[in-house]
XYZ file of C-alpha atoms in Angstrom:
308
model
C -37.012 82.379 -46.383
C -35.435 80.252 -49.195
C -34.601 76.943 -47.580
C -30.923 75.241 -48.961
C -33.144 72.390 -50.404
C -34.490 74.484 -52.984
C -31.021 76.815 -53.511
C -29.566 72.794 -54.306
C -32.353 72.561 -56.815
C -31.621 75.698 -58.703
C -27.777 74.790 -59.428
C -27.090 75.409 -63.138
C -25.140 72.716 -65.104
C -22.072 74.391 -64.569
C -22.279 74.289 -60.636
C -23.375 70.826 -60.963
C -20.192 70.274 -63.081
C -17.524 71.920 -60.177
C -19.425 70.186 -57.204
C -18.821 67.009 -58.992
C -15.562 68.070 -59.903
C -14.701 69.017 -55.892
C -16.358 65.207 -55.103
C -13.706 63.630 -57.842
C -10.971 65.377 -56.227
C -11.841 64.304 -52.249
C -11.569 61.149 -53.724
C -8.177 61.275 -55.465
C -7.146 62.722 -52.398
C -8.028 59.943 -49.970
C -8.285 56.688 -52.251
C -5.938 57.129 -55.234
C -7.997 54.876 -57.488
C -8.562 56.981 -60.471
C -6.860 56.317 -63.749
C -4.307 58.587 -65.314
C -6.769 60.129 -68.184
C -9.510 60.837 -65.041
C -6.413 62.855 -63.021
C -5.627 65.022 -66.097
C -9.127 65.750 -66.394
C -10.052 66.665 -62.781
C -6.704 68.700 -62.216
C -8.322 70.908 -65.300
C -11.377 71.255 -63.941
C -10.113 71.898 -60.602
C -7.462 74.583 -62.360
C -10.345 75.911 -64.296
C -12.901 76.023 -61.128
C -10.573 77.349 -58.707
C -9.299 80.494 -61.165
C -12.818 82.710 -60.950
C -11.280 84.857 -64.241
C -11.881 81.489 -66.234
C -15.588 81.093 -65.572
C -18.350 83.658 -66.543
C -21.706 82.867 -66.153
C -24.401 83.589 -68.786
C -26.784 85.178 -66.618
C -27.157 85.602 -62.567
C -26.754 82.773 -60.496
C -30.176 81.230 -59.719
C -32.046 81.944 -57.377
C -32.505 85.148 -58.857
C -35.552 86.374 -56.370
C -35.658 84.356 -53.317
C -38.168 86.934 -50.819
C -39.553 90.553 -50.972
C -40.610 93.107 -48.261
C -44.105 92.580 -47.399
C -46.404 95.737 -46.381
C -48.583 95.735 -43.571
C -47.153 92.062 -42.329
C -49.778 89.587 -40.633
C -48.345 88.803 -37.288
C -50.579 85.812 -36.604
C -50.785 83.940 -40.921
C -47.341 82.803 -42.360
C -46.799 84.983 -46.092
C -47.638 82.644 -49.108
C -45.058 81.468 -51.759
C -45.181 81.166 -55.144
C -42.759 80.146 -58.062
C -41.399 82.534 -59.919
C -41.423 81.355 -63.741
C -40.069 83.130 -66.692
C -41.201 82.787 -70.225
C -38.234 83.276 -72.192
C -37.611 79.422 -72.657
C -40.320 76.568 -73.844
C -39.466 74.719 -70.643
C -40.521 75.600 -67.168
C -37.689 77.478 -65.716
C -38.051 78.414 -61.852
C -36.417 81.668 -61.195
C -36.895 81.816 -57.631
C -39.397 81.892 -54.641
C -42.054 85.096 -54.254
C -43.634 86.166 -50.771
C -47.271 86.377 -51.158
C -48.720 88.411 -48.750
C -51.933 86.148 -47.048
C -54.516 88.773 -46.512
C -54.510 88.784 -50.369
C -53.743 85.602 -51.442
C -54.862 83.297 -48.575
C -58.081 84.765 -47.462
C -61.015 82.463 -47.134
C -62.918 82.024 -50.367
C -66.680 83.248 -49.598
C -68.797 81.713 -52.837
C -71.603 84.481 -51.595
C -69.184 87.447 -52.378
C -67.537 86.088 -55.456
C -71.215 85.605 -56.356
C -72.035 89.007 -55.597
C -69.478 90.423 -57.887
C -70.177 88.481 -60.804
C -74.019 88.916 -60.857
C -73.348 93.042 -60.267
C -70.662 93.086 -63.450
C -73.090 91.224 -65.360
C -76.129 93.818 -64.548
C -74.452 97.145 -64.137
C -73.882 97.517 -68.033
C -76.843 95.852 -68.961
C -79.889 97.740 -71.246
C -83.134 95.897 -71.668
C -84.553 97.784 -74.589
C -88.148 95.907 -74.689
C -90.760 98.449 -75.070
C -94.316 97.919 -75.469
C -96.638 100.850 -76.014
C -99.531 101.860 -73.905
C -103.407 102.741 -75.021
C -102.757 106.428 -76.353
C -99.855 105.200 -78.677
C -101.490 102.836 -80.464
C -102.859 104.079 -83.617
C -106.928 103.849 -84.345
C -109.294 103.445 -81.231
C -110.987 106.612 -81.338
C -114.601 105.639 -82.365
C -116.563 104.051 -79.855
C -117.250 100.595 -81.107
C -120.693 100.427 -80.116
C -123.410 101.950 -77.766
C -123.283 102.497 -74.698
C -126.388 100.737 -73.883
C -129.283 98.368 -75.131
C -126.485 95.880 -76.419
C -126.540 93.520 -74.103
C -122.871 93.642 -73.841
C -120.194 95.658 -71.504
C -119.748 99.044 -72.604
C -116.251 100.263 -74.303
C -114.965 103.193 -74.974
C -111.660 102.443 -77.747
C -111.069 99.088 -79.532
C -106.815 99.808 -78.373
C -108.293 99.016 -74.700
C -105.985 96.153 -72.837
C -109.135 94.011 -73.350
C -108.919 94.212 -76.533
C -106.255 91.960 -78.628
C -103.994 94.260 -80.514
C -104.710 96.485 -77.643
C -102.438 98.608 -75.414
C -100.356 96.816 -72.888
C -101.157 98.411 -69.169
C -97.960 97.774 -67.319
C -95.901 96.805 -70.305
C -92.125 97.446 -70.240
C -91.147 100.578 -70.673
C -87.410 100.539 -71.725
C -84.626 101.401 -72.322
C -84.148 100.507 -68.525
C -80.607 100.230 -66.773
C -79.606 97.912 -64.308
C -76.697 99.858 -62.875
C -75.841 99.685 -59.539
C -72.748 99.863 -57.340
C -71.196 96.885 -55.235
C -69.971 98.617 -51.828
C -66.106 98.866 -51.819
C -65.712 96.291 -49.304
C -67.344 93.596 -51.436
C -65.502 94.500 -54.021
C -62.103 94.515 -52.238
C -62.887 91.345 -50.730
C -64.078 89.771 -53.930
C -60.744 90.131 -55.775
C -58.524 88.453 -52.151
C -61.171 85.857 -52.633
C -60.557 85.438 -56.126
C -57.380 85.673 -55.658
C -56.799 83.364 -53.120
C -58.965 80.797 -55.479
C -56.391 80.852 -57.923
C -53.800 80.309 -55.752
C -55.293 77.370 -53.698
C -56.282 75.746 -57.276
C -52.281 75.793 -57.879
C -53.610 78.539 -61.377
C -51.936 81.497 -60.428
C -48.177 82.006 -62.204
C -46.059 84.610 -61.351
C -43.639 85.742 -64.465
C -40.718 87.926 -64.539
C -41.873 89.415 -67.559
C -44.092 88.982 -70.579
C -41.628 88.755 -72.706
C -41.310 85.842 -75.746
C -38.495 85.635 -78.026
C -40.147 85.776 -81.087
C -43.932 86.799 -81.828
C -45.099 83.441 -82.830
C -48.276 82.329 -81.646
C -47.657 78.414 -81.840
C -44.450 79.564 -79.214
C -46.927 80.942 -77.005
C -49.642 77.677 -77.523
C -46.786 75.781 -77.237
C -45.436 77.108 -73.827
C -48.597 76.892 -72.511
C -49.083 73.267 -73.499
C -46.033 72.235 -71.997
C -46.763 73.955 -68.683
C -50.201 72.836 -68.491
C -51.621 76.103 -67.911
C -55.149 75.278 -69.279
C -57.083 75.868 -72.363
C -57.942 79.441 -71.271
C -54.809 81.887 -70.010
C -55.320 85.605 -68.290
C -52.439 87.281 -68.820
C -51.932 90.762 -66.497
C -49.259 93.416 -66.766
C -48.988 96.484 -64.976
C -48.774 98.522 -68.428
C -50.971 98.773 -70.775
C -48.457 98.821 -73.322
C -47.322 94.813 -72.895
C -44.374 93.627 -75.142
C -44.350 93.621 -79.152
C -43.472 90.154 -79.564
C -46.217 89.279 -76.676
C -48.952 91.624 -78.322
C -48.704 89.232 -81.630
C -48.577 86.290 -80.419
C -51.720 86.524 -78.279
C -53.838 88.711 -80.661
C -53.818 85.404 -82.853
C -55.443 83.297 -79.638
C -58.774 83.904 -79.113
C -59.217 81.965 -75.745
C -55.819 83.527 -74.438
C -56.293 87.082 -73.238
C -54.459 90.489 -71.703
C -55.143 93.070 -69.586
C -53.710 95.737 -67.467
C -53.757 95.661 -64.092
C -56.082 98.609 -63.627
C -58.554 96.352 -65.421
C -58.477 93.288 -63.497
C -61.781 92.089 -62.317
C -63.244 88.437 -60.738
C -65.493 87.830 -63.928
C -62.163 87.742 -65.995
C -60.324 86.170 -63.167
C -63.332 83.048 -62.871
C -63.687 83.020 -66.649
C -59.969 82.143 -67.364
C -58.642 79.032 -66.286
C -55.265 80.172 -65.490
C -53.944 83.689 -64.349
C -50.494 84.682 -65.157
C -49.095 87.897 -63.193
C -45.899 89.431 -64.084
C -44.253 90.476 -61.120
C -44.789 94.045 -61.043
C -48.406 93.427 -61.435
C -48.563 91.561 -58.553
C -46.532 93.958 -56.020
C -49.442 96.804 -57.682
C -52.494 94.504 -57.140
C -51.140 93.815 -53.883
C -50.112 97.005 -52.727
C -53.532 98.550 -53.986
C -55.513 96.431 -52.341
C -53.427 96.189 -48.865
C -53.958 100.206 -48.811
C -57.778 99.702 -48.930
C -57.566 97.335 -46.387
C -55.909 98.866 -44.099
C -56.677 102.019 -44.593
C -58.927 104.493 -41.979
C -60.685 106.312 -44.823
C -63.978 106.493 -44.469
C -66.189 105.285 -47.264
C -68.943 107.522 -49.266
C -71.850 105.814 -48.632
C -73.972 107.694 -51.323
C -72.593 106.657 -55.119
C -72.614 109.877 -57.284
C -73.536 109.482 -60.834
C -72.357 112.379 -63.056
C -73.886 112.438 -66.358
């Protein structure tokens, strides 16, 4: 729940101005020692406070989001909170408070199965294309190269023997050879909560509104990241795959800032990037995905099928 410490810090200027305003007016009420210019002023401001016609608000009062229904809630771990930022405005602006759920985002942090993940996306697209060819492809070799006996030395048969230099190799490699394999679904599940849960701990997971930026600028987007101290390296996850124009600009100018969809998020990218932003809907998808898996009585396939 949002506690009223946090509601106080989320006042705009405006209901700083009227709770001042109400504190001004206790006083005239019970000491009398303000001058006549300070009466004028606070009977405005009260006039204009009180009157609800007179004041319209630019946007929503903040808090904007201050919880959100959790699936599948732990009874025994308290959810996880996180800030919810926006990036609309150079300055860090908090929006409200997010409900992480902690099977995702405060699991335990295994090193063995983040470990396990990276070292299987590493191998399952690699080719090693070294090839060396055996006796009967090399060219030449077909004349015995000397007697068979009354040499003196050990009989041959080709000069492209493995004995021989600029022979055949025996047990050369034989490539193109793949190193695909497939990381059980648990492991893979668990490696994005732990992941996950990394980021969070590390205080490098951000939670957006949207992606949006109001102009496609690319020293905006350095800039905002600068200020926020987000890290030389930024992940930045949607859940499209069509992200905002003036977004889409600014970061195709940034090498070491990059975007994905959610579909596509994995724990190389995750570990690679210093900082992970998730728009909100991204996160309610990655977390809903993965809480069905979880929790779900499906039985896995334990034979991968590989369809050519």
């Amino acid at each position: 729940m949002f506690c009223s410490k946090h509601i106080f810090c989320r006042l705009n200027s405006q209901n700083f101005k009227n709770l001042f305003t109400f504190t001004a007016a206790r006083n005239v009420t019970t000491t009398g020692s303000l001058r006549e210019e300070d009466k004028t002023d606070v009977a405005g401001e009260l006039e204009t406070a009180s009157d609800p016609h007179l004041y319209v608000p630019d946007r929503p009062p903040l808090p904007i989001v201050t919880s959100r229904q959790l699936e599948y809630p732990s009874e025994h771990l308290p959810s996880k909170q996180a800030w919810l930022d926006t990036m609309a405005t150079l300055e860090d602006e908090k929006l409200g408070i997010v409900d992480l759920h902690p099977k995702i985002f405060g699991t335990y942090p295994r090193i063995d199965i983040l470990h396990n993940n990276v070292d299987w996306q590493r191998k399952y697209r690699f080719i090693d294309y070294s090839f060396a060819r055996s006796r009967a492809e090399m060219p030449g070799g077909g004349k015995k190269p000397h007697p068979q006996k009354k040499t003196g030395r050990a009989r041959q048969g080709s000069i492209r023997s493995p004995i021989y230099y600029k022979g055949g190799k025996a047990l050369g490699p034989r490539g193109p050879k793949s190193f695909f394999y497939m990381l059980p679904k648990t492991k893979r599940v668990h490696g994005l909560c732990c992941a996950l849960s990394a980021k969070y701990a590390q205080n490098k997971l951000i939670i957006v509104d949207s992606l949006e930026i109001p102009k496609a600028d690319h020293q905006f987007l350095e800039d905002l990241i600068d200020v926020r101290f987000w890290g030389f390296s930024t992940l930045f996850v949607d859940d499209s795959d069509i992200m905002p124009r003036n977004f889409s600009l600014a970061v195709n100018q940034i090498p070491h800032f990059n975007a994905m969809p959610v579909y596509g998020l994995n724990v190389y990218s995750m570990l690679k990037h210093e900082t992970l932003v998730l728009t909100l809907a991204a996160a309610e998808k990655i977390e809903s995905k993965l809480l069905q898996i979880l929790y779900s009585a499906q039985k896995e396939d334990v034979k991968f099928e590989y369809n050519e």
